[in-house]
Tab-separated table of C-alpha atoms in Angstrom:
chain	number	residue	atom	x	y	z
A	1	UNK	CA	-32.017	-89.959	-61.301
A	2	UNK	CA	-32.977	-86.853	-63.199
A	3	UNK	CA	-30.369	-84.371	-62.338
A	4	UNK	CA	-31.469	-81.302	-64.289
A	5	UNK	CA	-35.165	-80.272	-64.471
A	6	UNK	CA	-35.841	-78.045	-67.417
A	7	UNK	CA	-39.012	-75.808	-67.545
A	8	UNK	CA	-40.667	-77.747	-70.687
A	9	UNK	CA	-43.114	-74.796	-70.821
A	10	UNK	CA	-40.501	-72.757	-72.685
A	11	UNK	CA	-40.352	-72.833	-76.389
A	12	UNK	CA	-36.436	-72.766	-76.932
A	13	UNK	CA	-34.517	-75.805	-75.848
A	14	UNK	CA	-31.049	-74.379	-75.759
A	15	UNK	CA	-29.632	-70.915	-76.513
A	16	UNK	CA	-25.969	-70.856	-77.292
A	17	UNK	CA	-23.621	-67.758	-76.634
A	18	UNK	CA	-20.052	-67.430	-78.098
A	19	UNK	CA	-18.099	-67.695	-81.050
A	20	UNK	CA	-18.940	-68.463	-84.738
A	21	UNK	CA	-16.063	-68.717	-87.309
A	22	UNK	CA	-15.388	-70.121	-90.645
A	23	UNK	CA	-13.216	-73.013	-91.190
A	24	UNK	CA	-11.196	-73.828	-94.201
A	25	UNK	CA	-10.279	-77.564	-94.128
A	26	UNK	CA	-8.141	-79.568	-96.943
A	27	UNK	CA	-10.628	-80.709	-99.357
A	28	UNK	CA	-11.486	-84.261	-99.115
A	29	UNK	CA	-14.499	-85.100	-101.377
A	30	UNK	CA	-15.463	-87.208	-104.256
A	31	UNK	CA	-13.527	-84.574	-106.898
A	32	UNK	CA	-10.617	-83.708	-104.660
A	33	UNK	CA	-8.846	-85.475	-101.968
A	34	UNK	CA	-5.984	-83.564	-100.387
A	35	UNK	CA	-4.293	-86.364	-98.301
A	36	UNK	CA	-2.336	-85.654	-95.006
A	37	UNK	CA	0.184	-83.146	-95.719
A	38	UNK	CA	1.609	-79.738	-94.214
A	39	UNK	CA	-0.607	-76.762	-94.461
A	40	UNK	CA	1.536	-74.886	-96.809
A	41	UNK	CA	1.339	-77.803	-99.289
A	42	UNK	CA	-2.579	-77.767	-99.458
A	43	UNK	CA	-4.142	-76.366	-102.617
A	44	UNK	CA	-7.688	-77.009	-102.362
A	45	UNK	CA	-9.748	-75.858	-99.414
A	46	UNK	CA	-13.468	-76.513	-98.250
A	47	UNK	CA	-15.373	-73.725	-96.400
A	48	UNK	CA	-17.416	-74.683	-93.383
A	49	UNK	CA	-19.084	-72.778	-90.396
A	50	UNK	CA	-16.948	-73.323	-87.445
A	51	UNK	CA	-16.420	-72.443	-83.688
A	52	UNK	CA	-17.518	-74.680	-80.868
A	53	UNK	CA	-20.780	-73.254	-79.684
A	54	UNK	CA	-21.814	-72.617	-83.509
A	55	UNK	CA	-21.168	-76.448	-84.024
A	56	UNK	CA	-22.902	-77.610	-80.772
A	57	UNK	CA	-25.898	-75.333	-81.978
A	58	UNK	CA	-26.127	-77.348	-85.390
A	59	UNK	CA	-25.624	-80.705	-83.731
A	60	UNK	CA	-28.375	-80.400	-81.198
A	61	UNK	CA	-30.613	-79.038	-83.894
A	62	UNK	CA	-29.901	-82.160	-85.921
A	63	UNK	CA	-31.218	-84.118	-83.179
A	64	UNK	CA	-34.577	-82.232	-83.030
A	65	UNK	CA	-33.963	-79.567	-80.435
A	66	UNK	CA	-34.941	-76.106	-80.814
A	67	UNK	CA	-31.602	-73.956	-80.553
A	68	UNK	CA	-30.949	-69.957	-80.798
A	69	UNK	CA	-27.698	-68.099	-80.956
A	70	UNK	CA	-26.386	-65.030	-79.305
A	71	UNK	CA	-23.333	-63.756	-81.333
A	72	UNK	CA	-21.733	-61.179	-83.578
A	73	UNK	CA	-20.597	-61.628	-87.078
A	74	UNK	CA	-18.945	-59.456	-89.682
A	75	UNK	CA	-21.088	-57.118	-92.080
A	76	UNK	CA	-19.951	-58.930	-95.248
A	77	UNK	CA	-20.702	-62.031	-97.108
A	78	UNK	CA	-18.970	-64.405	-94.697
A	79	UNK	CA	-21.162	-63.056	-91.923
A	80	UNK	CA	-24.318	-63.708	-94.285
A	81	UNK	CA	-22.945	-67.010	-95.003
A	82	UNK	CA	-23.223	-67.951	-91.347
A	83	UNK	CA	-26.605	-66.487	-90.779
A	84	UNK	CA	-27.982	-68.228	-94.031
A	85	UNK	CA	-26.323	-71.333	-92.616
A	86	UNK	CA	-28.144	-71.177	-89.334
A	87	UNK	CA	-31.283	-70.156	-90.851
A	88	UNK	CA	-31.425	-73.213	-93.266
A	89	UNK	CA	-30.951	-75.389	-90.522
A	90	UNK	CA	-33.736	-73.954	-88.211
A	91	UNK	CA	-31.394	-72.170	-85.680
A	92	UNK	CA	-33.074	-69.058	-84.483
A	93	UNK	CA	-30.705	-65.995	-85.618
A	94	UNK	CA	-32.762	-62.868	-84.258
A	95	UNK	CA	-30.018	-62.522	-81.590
A	96	UNK	CA	-27.181	-62.444	-84.146
A	97	UNK	CA	-26.028	-58.861	-84.875
A	98	UNK	CA	-23.364	-57.434	-87.243
A	99	UNK	CA	-20.379	-55.593	-86.291
A	100	UNK	CA	-20.367	-51.839	-87.155
A	101	UNK	CA	-16.654	-51.060	-87.081
A	102	UNK	CA	-15.358	-53.525	-89.723
A	103	UNK	CA	-14.360	-56.600	-87.262
A	104	UNK	CA	-14.363	-59.705	-89.229
A	105	UNK	CA	-15.269	-63.219	-88.473
A	106	UNK	CA	-12.202	-65.505	-87.314
A	107	UNK	CA	-11.060	-67.700	-90.184
A	108	UNK	CA	-9.421	-71.118	-89.156
A	109	UNK	CA	-7.142	-73.049	-91.682
A	110	UNK	CA	-6.635	-76.742	-90.332
A	111	UNK	CA	-3.527	-78.617	-90.955
A	112	UNK	CA	-3.813	-82.728	-91.109
A	113	UNK	CA	-0.568	-84.285	-90.975
A	114	UNK	CA	-1.801	-87.825	-90.167
A	115	UNK	CA	-4.953	-89.300	-88.257
A	116	UNK	CA	-3.029	-88.363	-84.744
A	117	UNK	CA	-1.521	-85.216	-85.901
A	118	UNK	CA	-3.489	-82.092	-86.732
A	119	UNK	CA	-3.178	-78.192	-85.912
A	120	UNK	CA	-5.090	-75.108	-86.657
A	121	UNK	CA	-3.927	-71.761	-87.862
A	122	UNK	CA	-6.201	-68.919	-86.792
A	123	UNK	CA	-6.730	-65.369	-87.769
A	124	UNK	CA	-8.450	-63.461	-85.021
A	125	UNK	CA	-7.277	-59.881	-85.071
A	126	UNK	CA	-10.111	-57.519	-84.601
A	127	UNK	CA	-12.437	-60.398	-84.306
A	128	UNK	CA	-16.360	-60.240	-84.624
A	129	UNK	CA	-17.398	-62.662	-81.999
A	130	UNK	CA	-15.553	-60.803	-79.075
A	131	UNK	CA	-17.466	-57.509	-79.997
A	132	UNK	CA	-20.650	-58.827	-78.358
A	133	UNK	CA	-22.056	-56.054	-75.964
A	134	UNK	CA	-24.229	-56.114	-72.860
A	135	UNK	CA	-26.621	-54.386	-75.080
A	136	UNK	CA	-26.904	-57.233	-77.176
A	137	UNK	CA	-28.236	-59.551	-74.131
A	138	UNK	CA	-32.034	-59.610	-73.551
A	139	UNK	CA	-33.635	-61.008	-70.493
A	140	UNK	CA	-36.881	-62.054	-72.417
A	141	UNK	CA	-34.774	-64.100	-74.990
A	142	UNK	CA	-33.107	-66.005	-72.152
A	143	UNK	CA	-36.178	-66.267	-70.335
A	144	UNK	CA	-37.686	-68.127	-73.261
A	145	UNK	CA	-35.024	-70.818	-73.196
A	146	UNK	CA	-34.695	-74.025	-71.065
A	147	UNK	CA	-30.895	-73.590	-70.790
A	148	UNK	CA	-28.207	-71.312	-72.099
A	149	UNK	CA	-24.860	-72.513	-72.938
A	150	UNK	CA	-21.904	-70.137	-72.313
A	151	UNK	CA	-18.626	-70.808	-74.439
A	152	UNK	CA	-15.382	-69.990	-72.104
A	153	UNK	CA	-13.840	-68.330	-75.497
A	154	UNK	CA	-16.690	-65.647	-74.950
A	155	UNK	CA	-14.958	-64.472	-71.726
A	156	UNK	CA	-11.392	-63.735	-73.294
A	157	UNK	CA	-11.967	-60.241	-73.825
A	158	UNK	CA	-14.285	-57.164	-73.343
A	159	UNK	CA	-16.902	-56.392	-74.297
A	160	UNK	CA	-17.715	-60.091	-74.817
A	161	UNK	CA	-16.929	-61.185	-71.296
A	162	UNK	CA	-19.374	-58.657	-69.796
A	163	UNK	CA	-22.030	-59.682	-72.234
A	164	UNK	CA	-21.378	-63.163	-71.201
A	165	UNK	CA	-21.407	-62.749	-67.490
A	166	UNK	CA	-24.820	-60.458	-67.957
A	167	UNK	CA	-26.258	-63.449	-69.781
A	168	UNK	CA	-25.516	-65.546	-66.747
A	169	UNK	CA	-26.999	-63.257	-64.157
A	170	UNK	CA	-30.167	-63.025	-66.132
A	171	UNK	CA	-30.259	-66.771	-66.567
A	172	UNK	CA	-30.062	-67.125	-62.814
A	173	UNK	CA	-32.671	-64.418	-62.290
A	174	UNK	CA	-35.271	-66.087	-64.742
A	175	UNK	CA	-34.093	-69.851	-63.918
A	176	UNK	CA	-32.770	-70.625	-67.054
A	177	UNK	CA	-30.319	-73.504	-66.631
A	178	UNK	CA	-26.584	-72.518	-67.343
A	179	UNK	CA	-24.238	-74.751	-69.238
A	180	UNK	CA	-20.645	-73.842	-69.098
A	181	UNK	CA	-18.455	-75.282	-71.999
A	182	UNK	CA	-14.980	-74.313	-70.759
A	183	UNK	CA	-13.971	-74.371	-74.451
A	184	UNK	CA	-10.292	-73.063	-73.891
A	185	UNK	CA	-8.603	-71.421	-76.822
A	186	UNK	CA	-5.277	-69.704	-76.054
A	187	UNK	CA	-5.714	-66.967	-78.533
A	188	UNK	CA	-6.825	-63.515	-77.192
A	189	UNK	CA	-6.194	-64.474	-73.484
A	190	UNK	CA	-3.583	-62.125	-72.140
A	191	UNK	CA	-2.392	-64.197	-69.153
A	192	UNK	CA	-3.402	-67.336	-67.065
A	193	UNK	CA	-4.827	-65.285	-63.945
A	194	UNK	CA	-7.523	-63.776	-66.079
A	195	UNK	CA	-8.501	-67.126	-67.405
A	196	UNK	CA	-9.175	-68.398	-64.047
A	197	UNK	CA	-10.809	-65.160	-62.820
A	198	UNK	CA	-13.418	-65.172	-65.359
A	199	UNK	CA	-13.779	-68.978	-66.016
A	200	UNK	CA	-14.436	-69.369	-62.221
A	201	UNK	CA	-16.998	-66.529	-62.374
A	202	UNK	CA	-19.345	-68.517	-64.689
A	203	UNK	CA	-18.406	-72.000	-63.322
A	204	UNK	CA	-19.775	-71.021	-59.901
A	205	UNK	CA	-23.013	-70.253	-61.371
A	206	UNK	CA	-23.435	-73.203	-63.932
A	207	UNK	CA	-25.639	-76.157	-63.521
A	208	UNK	CA	-23.393	-78.275	-65.797
A	209	UNK	CA	-19.741	-77.775	-66.491
A	210	UNK	CA	-17.990	-79.651	-69.405
A	211	UNK	CA	-14.137	-79.351	-70.103
A	212	UNK	CA	-11.061	-81.269	-70.195
A	213	UNK	CA	-8.746	-81.885	-67.337
A	214	UNK	CA	-6.336	-79.110	-68.723
A	215	UNK	CA	-9.401	-76.708	-68.962
A	216	UNK	CA	-10.371	-77.361	-65.329
A	217	UNK	CA	-6.742	-76.800	-64.238
A	218	UNK	CA	-6.919	-73.353	-65.825
A	219	UNK	CA	-10.172	-72.562	-64.160
A	220	UNK	CA	-8.838	-73.526	-60.781
A	221	UNK	CA	-5.431	-71.857	-60.890
A	222	UNK	CA	-6.292	-69.176	-58.487
A	223	UNK	CA	-8.589	-71.454	-56.270
A	224	UNK	CA	-6.347	-74.626	-55.629
A	225	UNK	CA	-3.895	-75.944	-58.029
A	226	UNK	CA	-3.409	-79.670	-58.744
A	227	UNK	CA	-6.870	-80.892	-57.976
A	228	UNK	CA	-7.766	-84.448	-58.901
A	229	UNK	CA	-10.944	-84.988	-60.914
A	230	UNK	CA	-13.058	-86.134	-57.884
A	231	UNK	CA	-11.961	-82.863	-55.893
A	232	UNK	CA	-12.812	-80.582	-58.930
A	233	UNK	CA	-16.420	-82.137	-59.072
A	234	UNK	CA	-17.107	-81.733	-55.420
A	235	UNK	CA	-15.636	-78.269	-55.316
A	236	UNK	CA	-17.981	-77.012	-58.225
A	237	UNK	CA	-20.894	-79.115	-56.839
A	238	UNK	CA	-20.604	-77.341	-53.502
A	239	UNK	CA	-21.131	-74.069	-55.569
A	240	UNK	CA	-24.036	-74.991	-57.864
A	241	UNK	CA	-23.177	-77.516	-60.306
A	242	UNK	CA	-25.518	-80.670	-60.789
A	243	UNK	CA	-23.300	-82.451	-63.257
A	244	UNK	CA	-19.530	-81.952	-63.955
A	245	UNK	CA	-18.070	-83.822	-67.044
A	246	UNK	CA	-14.211	-84.065	-67.009
A	247	UNK	CA	-12.692	-85.229	-70.226
A	248	UNK	CA	-9.371	-87.064	-70.840
A	249	UNK	CA	-9.144	-87.418	-74.478
A	250	UNK	CA	-8.431	-91.145	-75.673
A	251	UNK	CA	-8.555	-92.051	-71.982
A	252	UNK	CA	-12.228	-91.380	-71.963
A	253	UNK	CA	-14.390	-89.201	-69.748
A	254	UNK	CA	-16.386	-89.272	-66.526
A	255	UNK	CA	-19.575	-87.365	-65.447
A	256	UNK	CA	-19.775	-86.765	-61.714
A	257	UNK	CA	-23.175	-86.161	-60.302
A	258	UNK	CA	-24.197	-84.195	-57.308
A	259	UNK	CA	-25.460	-87.309	-55.413
A	260	UNK	CA	-21.878	-88.300	-55.242
A	261	UNK	CA	-21.837	-90.718	-58.255
A	262	UNK	CA	-19.781	-91.000	-61.128
A	263	UNK	CA	-20.071	-92.784	-64.645
A	264	UNK	CA	-17.200	-93.251	-66.909
A	265	UNK	CA	-16.989	-94.184	-70.684
A	266	UNK	CA	-14.309	-94.970	-73.175
A	267	UNK	CA	-14.207	-93.523	-76.659
A	268	UNK	CA	-15.375	-95.605	-79.394
A	269	UNK	CA	-12.270	-96.611	-81.734
A	270	UNK	CA	-12.230	-95.045	-85.222
A	271	UNK	CA	-9.754	-94.133	-87.761
A	272	UNK	CA	-9.451	-90.457	-87.352
A	273	UNK	CA	-9.176	-87.738	-90.038
A	274	UNK	CA	-8.579	-84.895	-87.676
A	275	UNK	CA	-7.503	-84.572	-84.030
A	276	UNK	CA	-10.191	-82.096	-83.361
A	277	UNK	CA	-14.137	-81.613	-83.581
A	278	UNK	CA	-14.853	-84.432	-81.195
A	279	UNK	CA	-15.882	-82.161	-78.432
A	280	UNK	CA	-18.373	-80.487	-80.385
A	281	UNK	CA	-20.074	-83.729	-81.285
A	282	UNK	CA	-19.713	-84.831	-77.747
A	283	UNK	CA	-21.461	-81.857	-76.375
A	284	UNK	CA	-24.251	-82.206	-78.839
A	285	UNK	CA	-24.992	-85.726	-78.030
A	286	UNK	CA	-24.527	-85.331	-74.396
A	287	UNK	CA	-27.161	-82.761	-74.109
A	288	UNK	CA	-29.374	-84.379	-76.405
A	289	UNK	CA	-29.436	-87.207	-73.958
A	290	UNK	CA	-30.013	-85.087	-71.100
A	291	UNK	CA	-33.041	-83.452	-72.739
A	292	UNK	CA	-34.361	-86.841	-73.319
A	293	UNK	CA	-34.110	-87.585	-69.612
A	294	UNK	CA	-31.782	-90.500	-70.196
A	295	UNK	CA	-29.522	-92.081	-67.671
A	296	UNK	CA	-26.137	-90.281	-67.283
A	297	UNK	CA	-24.112	-93.429	-68.735
A	298	UNK	CA	-26.386	-93.370	-71.875
A	299	UNK	CA	-25.776	-89.570	-72.549
A	300	UNK	CA	-22.030	-90.362	-72.085
A	301	UNK	CA	-22.325	-93.078	-74.535
A	302	UNK	CA	-24.235	-91.067	-76.961
A	303	UNK	CA	-21.791	-88.279	-76.569
A	304	UNK	CA	-18.763	-90.307	-76.972
A	305	UNK	CA	-20.176	-91.987	-80.103
A	306	UNK	CA	-20.659	-88.699	-81.672
A	307	UNK	CA	-17.448	-87.480	-80.799
A	308	UNK	CA	-15.779	-90.368	-82.489
A	309	UNK	CA	-17.937	-89.938	-85.627
A	310	UNK	CA	-16.774	-86.367	-85.754
A	311	UNK	CA	-12.938	-86.841	-85.593
A	312	UNK	CA	-13.215	-89.141	-88.491
A	313	UNK	CA	-15.091	-86.609	-90.374
A	314	UNK	CA	-13.461	-83.689	-92.638
A	315	UNK	CA	-15.384	-81.043	-90.952
A	316	UNK	CA	-17.110	-80.025	-87.483
A	317	UNK	CA	-20.387	-78.884	-88.646
A	318	UNK	CA	-21.897	-80.315	-91.756
A	319	UNK	CA	-20.868	-83.839	-90.857
A	320	UNK	CA	-22.720	-83.571	-87.204
A	321	UNK	CA	-24.954	-86.484	-87.380
A	322	UNK	CA	-28.737	-87.024	-86.453
A	323	UNK	CA	-29.841	-89.320	-83.646
A	324	UNK	CA	-30.512	-92.310	-85.902
A	325	UNK	CA	-27.045	-92.190	-87.397
A	326	UNK	CA	-25.487	-92.090	-83.895
A	327	UNK	CA	-27.703	-95.201	-82.767
A	328	UNK	CA	-26.554	-96.982	-86.046
A	329	UNK	CA	-23.033	-96.126	-85.182
A	330	UNK	CA	-23.196	-97.482	-81.612
A	331	UNK	CA	-24.933	-100.742	-82.904
A	332	UNK	CA	-22.438	-101.258	-85.607
A	333	UNK	CA	-19.448	-100.693	-83.072
A	334	UNK	CA	-20.689	-102.872	-80.373
A	335	UNK	CA	-21.457	-105.663	-82.915
A	336	UNK	CA	-18.058	-105.309	-84.329
A	337	UNK	CA	-16.711	-105.536	-80.575
A	338	UNK	CA	-18.493	-108.850	-79.850
A	339	UNK	CA	-17.334	-110.402	-83.215
A	340	UNK	CA	-13.756	-109.415	-82.294
A	341	UNK	CA	-14.188	-110.647	-78.640
A	342	UNK	CA	-15.440	-113.935	-79.875
A	343	UNK	CA	-12.713	-114.291	-82.339
A	344	UNK	CA	-10.163	-113.562	-79.780
A	345	UNK	CA	-11.675	-115.985	-77.298
A	346	UNK	CA	-11.820	-118.820	-80.065
A	347	UNK	CA	-8.325	-117.873	-80.927
A	348	UNK	CA	-7.073	-118.174	-77.449
A	349	UNK	CA	-8.829	-121.588	-76.815
A	350	UNK	CA	-7.300	-122.999	-80.052
A	351	UNK	CA	-3.807	-121.742	-78.748
A	352	UNK	CA	-4.362	-123.272	-75.486
A	353	UNK	CA	-5.401	-126.698	-77.222
A	354	UNK	CA	-2.358	-126.620	-79.393
A	355	UNK	CA	0.016	-125.818	-76.301
A	356	UNK	CA	-1.476	-128.544	-74.354
A	357	UNK	CA	-0.883	-131.042	-77.178
A	358	UNK	CA	2.445	-129.983	-78.306
A	359	UNK	CA	3.616	-129.909	-74.659
A	360	UNK	CA	2.373	-133.468	-74.041
A	361	UNK	CA	4.172	-134.838	-77.250
A	362	UNK	CA	7.224	-132.537	-76.053
A	363	UNK	CA	7.416	-134.289	-72.677
A	364	UNK	CA	7.366	-137.517	-74.259
A	365	UNK	CA	10.045	-136.652	-76.716
A	366	UNK	CA	12.301	-135.297	-73.768
A	367	UNK	CA	11.641	-138.334	-71.795
A	368	UNK	CA	12.727	-140.692	-74.529
A	369	UNK	CA	15.941	-138.642	-74.964
A	370	UNK	CA	16.738	-138.844	-71.320
A	371	UNK	CA	16.266	-135.252	-70.749
A	372	UNK	CA	14.238	-133.460	-68.027
A	373	UNK	CA	10.586	-133.108	-68.860
A	374	UNK	CA	10.547	-129.690	-67.058
A	375	UNK	CA	12.482	-128.335	-70.252
A	376	UNK	CA	9.121	-128.532	-71.861
A	377	UNK	CA	7.955	-125.255	-69.907
A	378	UNK	CA	10.432	-123.134	-71.879
A	379	UNK	CA	9.373	-124.327	-75.396
A	380	UNK	CA	7.599	-122.081	-78.193
A	381	UNK	CA	4.227	-123.903	-78.871
A	382	UNK	CA	3.050	-121.233	-81.347
A	383	UNK	CA	2.849	-124.139	-83.807
A	384	UNK	CA	4.331	-127.559	-84.501
A	385	UNK	CA	7.128	-126.240	-86.425
A	386	UNK	CA	8.162	-123.542	-83.900
A	387	UNK	CA	8.029	-126.209	-81.060
A	388	UNK	CA	10.358	-128.488	-83.041
A	389	UNK	CA	13.021	-125.735	-83.667
A	390	UNK	CA	12.616	-124.694	-79.894
A	391	UNK	CA	13.226	-128.422	-78.981
A	392	UNK	CA	16.409	-128.628	-80.781
A	393	UNK	CA	17.763	-125.300	-79.508
A	394	UNK	CA	16.863	-126.484	-75.800
A	395	UNK	CA	18.563	-129.719	-76.211
A	396	UNK	CA	21.735	-128.010	-77.413
A	397	UNK	CA	21.543	-125.392	-74.758
A	398	UNK	CA	21.030	-128.076	-72.094
A	399	UNK	CA	23.861	-130.123	-73.194
A	400	UNK	CA	26.213	-127.168	-72.924
A	401	UNK	CA	24.851	-126.099	-69.773
A	402	UNK	CA	25.687	-129.496	-68.323
A	403	UNK	CA	29.145	-129.729	-69.710
A	404	UNK	CA	29.805	-126.202	-68.122
A	405	UNK	CA	28.519	-127.286	-64.959
A	406	UNK	CA	30.455	-130.425	-64.789
A	407	UNK	CA	33.643	-128.698	-65.721
A	408	UNK	CA	33.045	-126.070	-62.986
A	409	UNK	CA	32.497	-128.737	-60.488
A	410	UNK	CA	35.779	-130.526	-61.411
A	411	UNK	CA	37.603	-127.229	-60.803
A	412	UNK	CA	35.944	-126.982	-57.421
A	413	UNK	CA	34.248	-123.727	-58.221
A	414	UNK	CA	30.658	-122.774	-58.166
A	415	UNK	CA	28.520	-122.522	-61.199
A	416	UNK	CA	28.613	-119.158	-62.684
A	417	UNK	CA	25.635	-116.675	-61.820
A	418	UNK	CA	24.096	-115.308	-65.029
A	419	UNK	CA	22.528	-111.689	-65.035
A	420	UNK	CA	18.990	-111.426	-66.281
A	421	UNK	CA	18.664	-111.256	-70.008
A	422	UNK	CA	16.391	-109.487	-72.141
A	423	UNK	CA	17.111	-110.777	-75.455
A	424	UNK	CA	14.556	-113.678	-76.091
A	425	UNK	CA	17.081	-116.128	-77.229
A	426	UNK	CA	19.375	-115.535	-74.444
A	427	UNK	CA	16.554	-115.562	-71.874
A	428	UNK	CA	15.439	-118.983	-73.035
A	429	UNK	CA	19.004	-120.129	-72.251
A	430	UNK	CA	18.801	-118.608	-69.036
A	431	UNK	CA	15.581	-120.598	-68.234
A	432	UNK	CA	17.227	-123.850	-69.271
A	433	UNK	CA	20.080	-123.078	-67.265
A	434	UNK	CA	17.786	-122.608	-64.167
A	435	UNK	CA	15.804	-125.657	-64.723
A	436	UNK	CA	19.090	-127.557	-65.107
A	437	UNK	CA	20.391	-126.281	-61.756
A	438	UNK	CA	17.034	-127.420	-60.139
A	439	UNK	CA	15.383	-123.782	-60.080
A	440	UNK	CA	11.995	-125.338	-61.488
């Protein structure tokens, strides 16, 4: 089923509205490799275009879609750098304007401590992207696009929030599909109530909503707190949404569709370079799939694959892949998974055969020594040597247990009860004791 119908007569596939920034990441290239370390110890940085909507614009353009951007940049060389970067990649920059009161692009310094530990240090005082004004939003431009993506960060302050809401209102007026990427960043917001107020204004009008569980919680704070994923999806679909995507990081993501179905996928496992940037790849890949008319599960797979590719990269824009690269990645990962699965199955079969053979031999040995064959159940069958060692241990423990039980019986007492043990060796002793007492 096709949940979103785009107007194919429109020349622009997607217009994105929101922040664009400059990322400074620890250098990691053929010349310089800043390994994992605290930010204060990094000497060399690499400069990249950043900001979630900006990165998604780059991503969908690499997939062959025609994208445009509505935003504000600083009136300096960094502003020129961003516009030139977009122009070189074929992103329409006609709606990007320069600030006139000295506001600057946001600067983001990234800290990479380990594959699982990373953070960002941002400078966003008198920030350029939040100077977007209602006068910068034009109906004809939005009417030329099949869809507009609103980044939630654009709602953090005036005048940008009014500009974003105007864009939503015009999109509804001219039947341009609305995609809301919640994209929460704590900077510039004053309190949790205003987050819920402005996020919900846009979410109620959106055709597609994408965000993490935490971002949906922020959006729903003044509506109903503590909603489960299914409840959130049903709520927004009762408003206008056709697709609601809720992400849970390494646990995967689920897309809920307006016909009551849900589709889930797990992330592709990779060795990460950083813990961010995956969402931009995810959005680029997922939206590309929708524009191609793919099944939702295929859109999720493509987005998930691109997200994994981005967390292992050293930046969030230059490294965004084209569709052939994503397909190759998916193919390689699936082939590797099948290889590992077959290797495990073979290993499990071999272990089962080894266990069966060693157990048969152990039972014969126990029988010849006049010991209960049930003792074979507690032996270690990892290999022949382990089996032999555990056999000797079991024999010793069994004989000791017999002696203890006989002594207790002669005294007229009951055999002592033993508490559960967590130590592997003592657990084995307990198992032997239970076997000896007839608790087979």
